[in-house]
Coordinates of C-alpha atoms in Angstrom, one line a residue:
X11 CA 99.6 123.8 110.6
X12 CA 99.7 121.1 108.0
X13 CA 97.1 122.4 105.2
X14 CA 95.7 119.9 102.4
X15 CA 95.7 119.0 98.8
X16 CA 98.5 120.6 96.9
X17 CA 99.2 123.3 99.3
X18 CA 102.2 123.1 101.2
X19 CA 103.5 124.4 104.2
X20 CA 107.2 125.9 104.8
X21 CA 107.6 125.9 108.7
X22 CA 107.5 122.7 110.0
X23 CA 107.7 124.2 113.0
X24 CA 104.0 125.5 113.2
X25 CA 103.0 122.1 112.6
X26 CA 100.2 121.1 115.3
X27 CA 101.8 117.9 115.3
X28 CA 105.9 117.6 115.3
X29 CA 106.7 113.6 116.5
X30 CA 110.0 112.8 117.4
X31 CA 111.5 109.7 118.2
X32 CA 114.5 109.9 120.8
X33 CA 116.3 106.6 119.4
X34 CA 119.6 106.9 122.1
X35 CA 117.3 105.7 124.7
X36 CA 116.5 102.4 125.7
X37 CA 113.3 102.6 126.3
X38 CA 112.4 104.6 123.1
X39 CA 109.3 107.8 123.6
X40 CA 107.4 109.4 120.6
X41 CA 106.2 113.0 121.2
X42 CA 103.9 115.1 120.2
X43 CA 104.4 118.5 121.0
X44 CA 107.1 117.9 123.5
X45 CA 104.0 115.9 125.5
X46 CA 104.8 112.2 126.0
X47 CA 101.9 110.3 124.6
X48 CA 100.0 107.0 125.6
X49 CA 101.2 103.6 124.7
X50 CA 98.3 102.9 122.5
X51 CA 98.9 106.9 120.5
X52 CA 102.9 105.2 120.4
X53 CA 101.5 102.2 118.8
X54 CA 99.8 104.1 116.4
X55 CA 102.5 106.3 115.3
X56 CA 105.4 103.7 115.1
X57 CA 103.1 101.2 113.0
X58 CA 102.4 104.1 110.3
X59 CA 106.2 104.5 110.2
X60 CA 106.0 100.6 109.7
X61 CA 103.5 101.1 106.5
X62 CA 106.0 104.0 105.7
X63 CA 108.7 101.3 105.4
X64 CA 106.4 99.0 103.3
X65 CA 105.7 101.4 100.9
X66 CA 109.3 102.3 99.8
X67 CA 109.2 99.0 98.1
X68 CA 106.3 100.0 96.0
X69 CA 105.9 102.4 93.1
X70 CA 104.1 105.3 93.3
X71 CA 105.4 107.1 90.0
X72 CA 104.0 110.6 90.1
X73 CA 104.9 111.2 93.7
X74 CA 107.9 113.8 93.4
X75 CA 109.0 113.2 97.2
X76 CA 109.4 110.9 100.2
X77 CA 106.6 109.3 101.5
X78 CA 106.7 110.6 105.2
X79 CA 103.6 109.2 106.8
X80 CA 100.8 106.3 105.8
X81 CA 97.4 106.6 108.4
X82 CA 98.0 103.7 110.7
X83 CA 94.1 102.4 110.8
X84 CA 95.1 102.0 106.9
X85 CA 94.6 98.0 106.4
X86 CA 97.0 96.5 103.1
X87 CA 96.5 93.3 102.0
X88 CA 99.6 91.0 101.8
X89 CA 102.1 92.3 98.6
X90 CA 102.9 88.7 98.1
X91 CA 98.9 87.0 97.9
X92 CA 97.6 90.1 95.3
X93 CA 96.5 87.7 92.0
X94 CA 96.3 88.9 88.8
X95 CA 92.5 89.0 87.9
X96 CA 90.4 90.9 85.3
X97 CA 87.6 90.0 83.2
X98 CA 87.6 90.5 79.5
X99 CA 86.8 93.4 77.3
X100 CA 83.2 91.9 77.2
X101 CA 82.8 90.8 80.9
X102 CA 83.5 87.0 81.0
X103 CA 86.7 85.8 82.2
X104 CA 89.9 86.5 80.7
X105 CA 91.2 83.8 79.2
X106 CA 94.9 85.0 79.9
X107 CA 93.4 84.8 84.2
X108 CA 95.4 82.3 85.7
X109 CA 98.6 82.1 82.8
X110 CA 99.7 85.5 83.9
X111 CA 103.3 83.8 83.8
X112 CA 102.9 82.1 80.4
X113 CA 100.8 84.0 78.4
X114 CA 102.4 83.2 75.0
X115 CA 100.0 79.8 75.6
X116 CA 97.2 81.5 74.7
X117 CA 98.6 83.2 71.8
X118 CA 99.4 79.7 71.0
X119 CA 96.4 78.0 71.6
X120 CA 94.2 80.3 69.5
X121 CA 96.7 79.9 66.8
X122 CA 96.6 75.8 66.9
X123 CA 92.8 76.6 66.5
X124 CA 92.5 79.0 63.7
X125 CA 95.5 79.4 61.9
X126 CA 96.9 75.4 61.7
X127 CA 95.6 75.4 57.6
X128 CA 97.3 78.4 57.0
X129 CA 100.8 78.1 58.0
X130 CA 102.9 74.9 57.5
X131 CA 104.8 73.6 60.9
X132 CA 107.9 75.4 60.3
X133 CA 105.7 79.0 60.2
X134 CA 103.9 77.9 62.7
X135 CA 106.8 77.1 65.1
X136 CA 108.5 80.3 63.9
X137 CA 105.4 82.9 64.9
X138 CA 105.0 81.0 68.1
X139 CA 108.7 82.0 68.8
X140 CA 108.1 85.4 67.9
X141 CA 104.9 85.7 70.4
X142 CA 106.7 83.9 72.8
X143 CA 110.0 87.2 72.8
X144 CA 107.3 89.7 73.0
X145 CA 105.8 88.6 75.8
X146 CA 108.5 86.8 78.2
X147 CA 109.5 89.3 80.0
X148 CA 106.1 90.5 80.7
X149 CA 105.2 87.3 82.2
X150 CA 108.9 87.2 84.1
X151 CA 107.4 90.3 85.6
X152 CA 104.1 89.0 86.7
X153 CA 106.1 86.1 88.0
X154 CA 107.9 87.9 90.5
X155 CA 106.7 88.0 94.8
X156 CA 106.2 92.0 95.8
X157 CA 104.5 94.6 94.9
X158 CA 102.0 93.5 91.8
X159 CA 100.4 96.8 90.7
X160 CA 100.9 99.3 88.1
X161 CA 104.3 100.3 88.0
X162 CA 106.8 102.2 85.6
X163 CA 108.4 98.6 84.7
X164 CA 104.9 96.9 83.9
X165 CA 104.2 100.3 81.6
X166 CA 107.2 99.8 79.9
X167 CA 107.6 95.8 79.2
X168 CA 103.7 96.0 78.2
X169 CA 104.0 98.9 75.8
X170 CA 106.8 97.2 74.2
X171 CA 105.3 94.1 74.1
X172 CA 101.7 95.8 72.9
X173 CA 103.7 97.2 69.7
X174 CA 105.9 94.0 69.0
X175 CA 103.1 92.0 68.7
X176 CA 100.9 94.0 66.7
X177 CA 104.0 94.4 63.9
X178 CA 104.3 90.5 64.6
X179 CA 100.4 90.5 63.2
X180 CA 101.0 92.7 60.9
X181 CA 103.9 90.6 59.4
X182 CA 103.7 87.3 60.0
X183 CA 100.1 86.3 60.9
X184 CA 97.8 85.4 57.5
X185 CA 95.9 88.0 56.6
X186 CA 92.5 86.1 57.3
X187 CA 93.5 86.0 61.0
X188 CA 94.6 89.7 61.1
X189 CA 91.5 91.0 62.9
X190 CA 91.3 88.1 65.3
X191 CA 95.2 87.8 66.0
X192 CA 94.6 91.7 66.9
X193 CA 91.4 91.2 69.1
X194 CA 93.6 88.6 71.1
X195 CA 96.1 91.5 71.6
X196 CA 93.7 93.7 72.9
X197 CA 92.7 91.2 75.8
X198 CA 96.2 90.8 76.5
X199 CA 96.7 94.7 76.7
X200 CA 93.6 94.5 78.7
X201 CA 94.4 91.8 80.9
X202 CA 97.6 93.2 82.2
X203 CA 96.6 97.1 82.4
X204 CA 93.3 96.1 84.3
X205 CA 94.6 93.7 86.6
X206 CA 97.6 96.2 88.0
X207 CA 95.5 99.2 87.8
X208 CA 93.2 96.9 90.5
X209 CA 96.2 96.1 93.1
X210 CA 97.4 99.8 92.6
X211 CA 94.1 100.9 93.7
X212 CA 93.8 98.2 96.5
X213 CA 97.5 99.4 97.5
X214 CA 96.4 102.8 97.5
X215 CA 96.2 104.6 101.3
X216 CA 93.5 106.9 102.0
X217 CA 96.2 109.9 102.2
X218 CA 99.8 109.8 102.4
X219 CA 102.6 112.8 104.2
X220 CA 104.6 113.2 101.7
X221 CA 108.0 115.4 102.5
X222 CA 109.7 117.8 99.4
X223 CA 112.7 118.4 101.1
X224 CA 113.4 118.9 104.5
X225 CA 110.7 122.1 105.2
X226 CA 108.0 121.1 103.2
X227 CA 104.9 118.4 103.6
X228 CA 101.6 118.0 102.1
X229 CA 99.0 115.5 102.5
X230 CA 97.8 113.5 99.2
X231 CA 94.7 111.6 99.0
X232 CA 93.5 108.4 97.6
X233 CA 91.1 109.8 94.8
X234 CA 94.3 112.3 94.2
X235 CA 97.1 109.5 93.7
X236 CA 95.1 107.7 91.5
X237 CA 93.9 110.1 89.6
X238 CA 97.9 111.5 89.3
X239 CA 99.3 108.2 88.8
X240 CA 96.6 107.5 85.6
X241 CA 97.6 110.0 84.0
X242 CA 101.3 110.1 84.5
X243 CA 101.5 106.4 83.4
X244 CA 98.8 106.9 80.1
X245 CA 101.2 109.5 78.9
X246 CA 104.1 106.9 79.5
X247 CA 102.4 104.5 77.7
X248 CA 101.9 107.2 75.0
X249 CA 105.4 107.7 75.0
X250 CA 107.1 104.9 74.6
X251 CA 104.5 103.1 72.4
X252 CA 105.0 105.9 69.8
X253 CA 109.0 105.4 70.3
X254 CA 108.5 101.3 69.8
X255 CA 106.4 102.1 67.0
X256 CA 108.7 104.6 65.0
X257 CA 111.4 101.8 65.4
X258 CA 109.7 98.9 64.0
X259 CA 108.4 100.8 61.4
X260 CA 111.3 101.5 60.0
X261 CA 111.3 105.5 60.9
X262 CA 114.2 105.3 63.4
X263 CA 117.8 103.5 63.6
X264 CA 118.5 100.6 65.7
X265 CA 121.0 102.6 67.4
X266 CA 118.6 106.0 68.0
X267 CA 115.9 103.9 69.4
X268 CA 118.3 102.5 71.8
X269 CA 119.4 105.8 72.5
X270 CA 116.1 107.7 72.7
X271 CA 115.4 104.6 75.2
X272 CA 118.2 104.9 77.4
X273 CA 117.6 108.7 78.0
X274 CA 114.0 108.3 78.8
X275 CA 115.1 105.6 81.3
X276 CA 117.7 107.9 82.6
X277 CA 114.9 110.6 83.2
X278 CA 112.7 108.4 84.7
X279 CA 114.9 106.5 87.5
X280 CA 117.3 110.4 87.5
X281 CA 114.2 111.6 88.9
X282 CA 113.2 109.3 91.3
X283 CA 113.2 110.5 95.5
X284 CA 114.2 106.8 96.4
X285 CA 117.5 106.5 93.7
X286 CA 118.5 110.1 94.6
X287 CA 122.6 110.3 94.9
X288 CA 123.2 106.9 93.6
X289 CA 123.9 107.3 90.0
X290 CA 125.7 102.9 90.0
X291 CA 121.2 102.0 91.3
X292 CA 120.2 104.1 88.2
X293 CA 122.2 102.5 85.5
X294 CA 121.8 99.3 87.1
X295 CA 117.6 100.0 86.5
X296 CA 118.2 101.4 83.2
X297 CA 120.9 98.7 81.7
X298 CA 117.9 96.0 83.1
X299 CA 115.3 97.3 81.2
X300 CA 117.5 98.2 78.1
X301 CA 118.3 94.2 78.0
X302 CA 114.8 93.2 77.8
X303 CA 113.9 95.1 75.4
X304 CA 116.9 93.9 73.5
X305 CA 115.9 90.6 74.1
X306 CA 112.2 91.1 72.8
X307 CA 113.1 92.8 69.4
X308 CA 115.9 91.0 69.3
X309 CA 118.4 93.6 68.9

């Protein structure tokens, strides 16, 4: 029989339950154990094949598999209604809630407050355009319908982003701002990581089947996933922010950052179950993400 938590099992034929569907008939059955089952059991099966299909389009990051089975009494709130909400590192209201899509304006706000007797217009319009390329494409990703938790993408743009603007402080922004330019940073780090962290948990099934090739299953549970997908993506962040880092600093060519980018790309969307056998889907994911990040540093 099926056995939990990280234990597998190699005979899917002693499973307790074995549902098949036989699709050449017209009037499709699902059994269990070579029994036909009710209409309401039916029900039940084909609408966690349904939540199967629904969460192929999501990202799940540290699940080395496919995603076999979702429990059907699982309720998931729309993909397309989840808003972007977290409070700030002290509790109140983030002041980048509701400009999740523009959030070089509050960047830009703070500086029209605090830093207009420092910088003459032309400075001023210049930093503003800098902010602006470090965050764009984070803010083209919070634009878009779907899926709105953590993903690899969101990691990625944000940890990019995170380093740009803090070399963007370090260079441009007067030095009487410094701490307060880097405060704002932080909220903006904050912001983004809290509010996808909260979908990805909302998203998150009580347990999922997931299948390692064709003989093998295991069952994976909420506090599991979560706990795996926390710390695959802090040692992403790790990863890349130290990359982004090395570059700006002037440690690392333009042309080995690029590389050292494209190959961790490659590893990442080589690996996945869903992108298996379709080498012209994985450059197409990797060339995408190598263009933004062209397009924030401005390479």
């Amino acid at each position: 029989m099926k056995i939990q938590s990280n234990m597998y099992i190699n005979n899917p034929d002693m499973t307790s339950r074995n549902i098949e569907k036989k699709e050449n008939s017209s009037h499709a059955l699902v059994q269990e154990d070579d029994i036909q089952i009710s209409d309401s059991a039916r029900k039940l099966v084909e609408t966690a094949r349904n939540k199967v299909s629904d969460f192929h389009t999501m990202h799940f990051s540290s699940i080395n598999g496919e995603i076999r089975e979702i429990p059907a009494e699982y309720k998931c709130e729309n993909l397309f209604k989840l808003d972007l909400k977290a409070t700030s590192i002290s509790g109140e209201q983030s002041a980048f809630e509701g400009c999740s899509e523009n959030q070089s304006e509050v960047f830009e706000k703070w500086l029209d407050e605090n830093a207009s007797e420092y910088l003459t217009e032309d400075e001023m319009k210049d930093l503003k355009e800098k902010i602006n390329a470090m965050t764009a494409d984070v803010d083209f990703l919070n634009a878009q319908e779907g899926y709105r938790g953590t993903s690899y993408e969101s990691v990625f743009l944000l940890s990019a982003s995170e380093a740009g603007l803090r070399k963007v402080n370090e260079m441009y922004v007067p030095e009487q701002l410094q701490a307060g330019f880097s405060d704002m940073i932080d909220e903006y780090v904050h912001f983004n990581d809290s509010a996808r962290n909260s979908i990805m948990e909302k998203m998150t099934p009580d347990y999922m089947v997931v299948g390692i090739g064709s003989k093998t299953e295991s069952y994976k549970y909420k506090s599991e996933i979560i706990s795996d997908e926390t710390a695959f993506y802090a040692n992403e962040k790790n990863e890349i922010s130290g990359i982004c880092n090395q570059f700006l600093n002037g440690k690392t060519d333009q042309k080995l950052f690029c590389n050292e980018m494209k190959d961790r790309l490659n590893d990442y969307y080589g690996s996945r179950y869903e992108l298996r056998n379709q080498p012209e889907a994985v450059e197409s994911r990797v060339n995408n993400m190598l263009s933004k990040l062209q397009h924030m540093y401005a390479l």
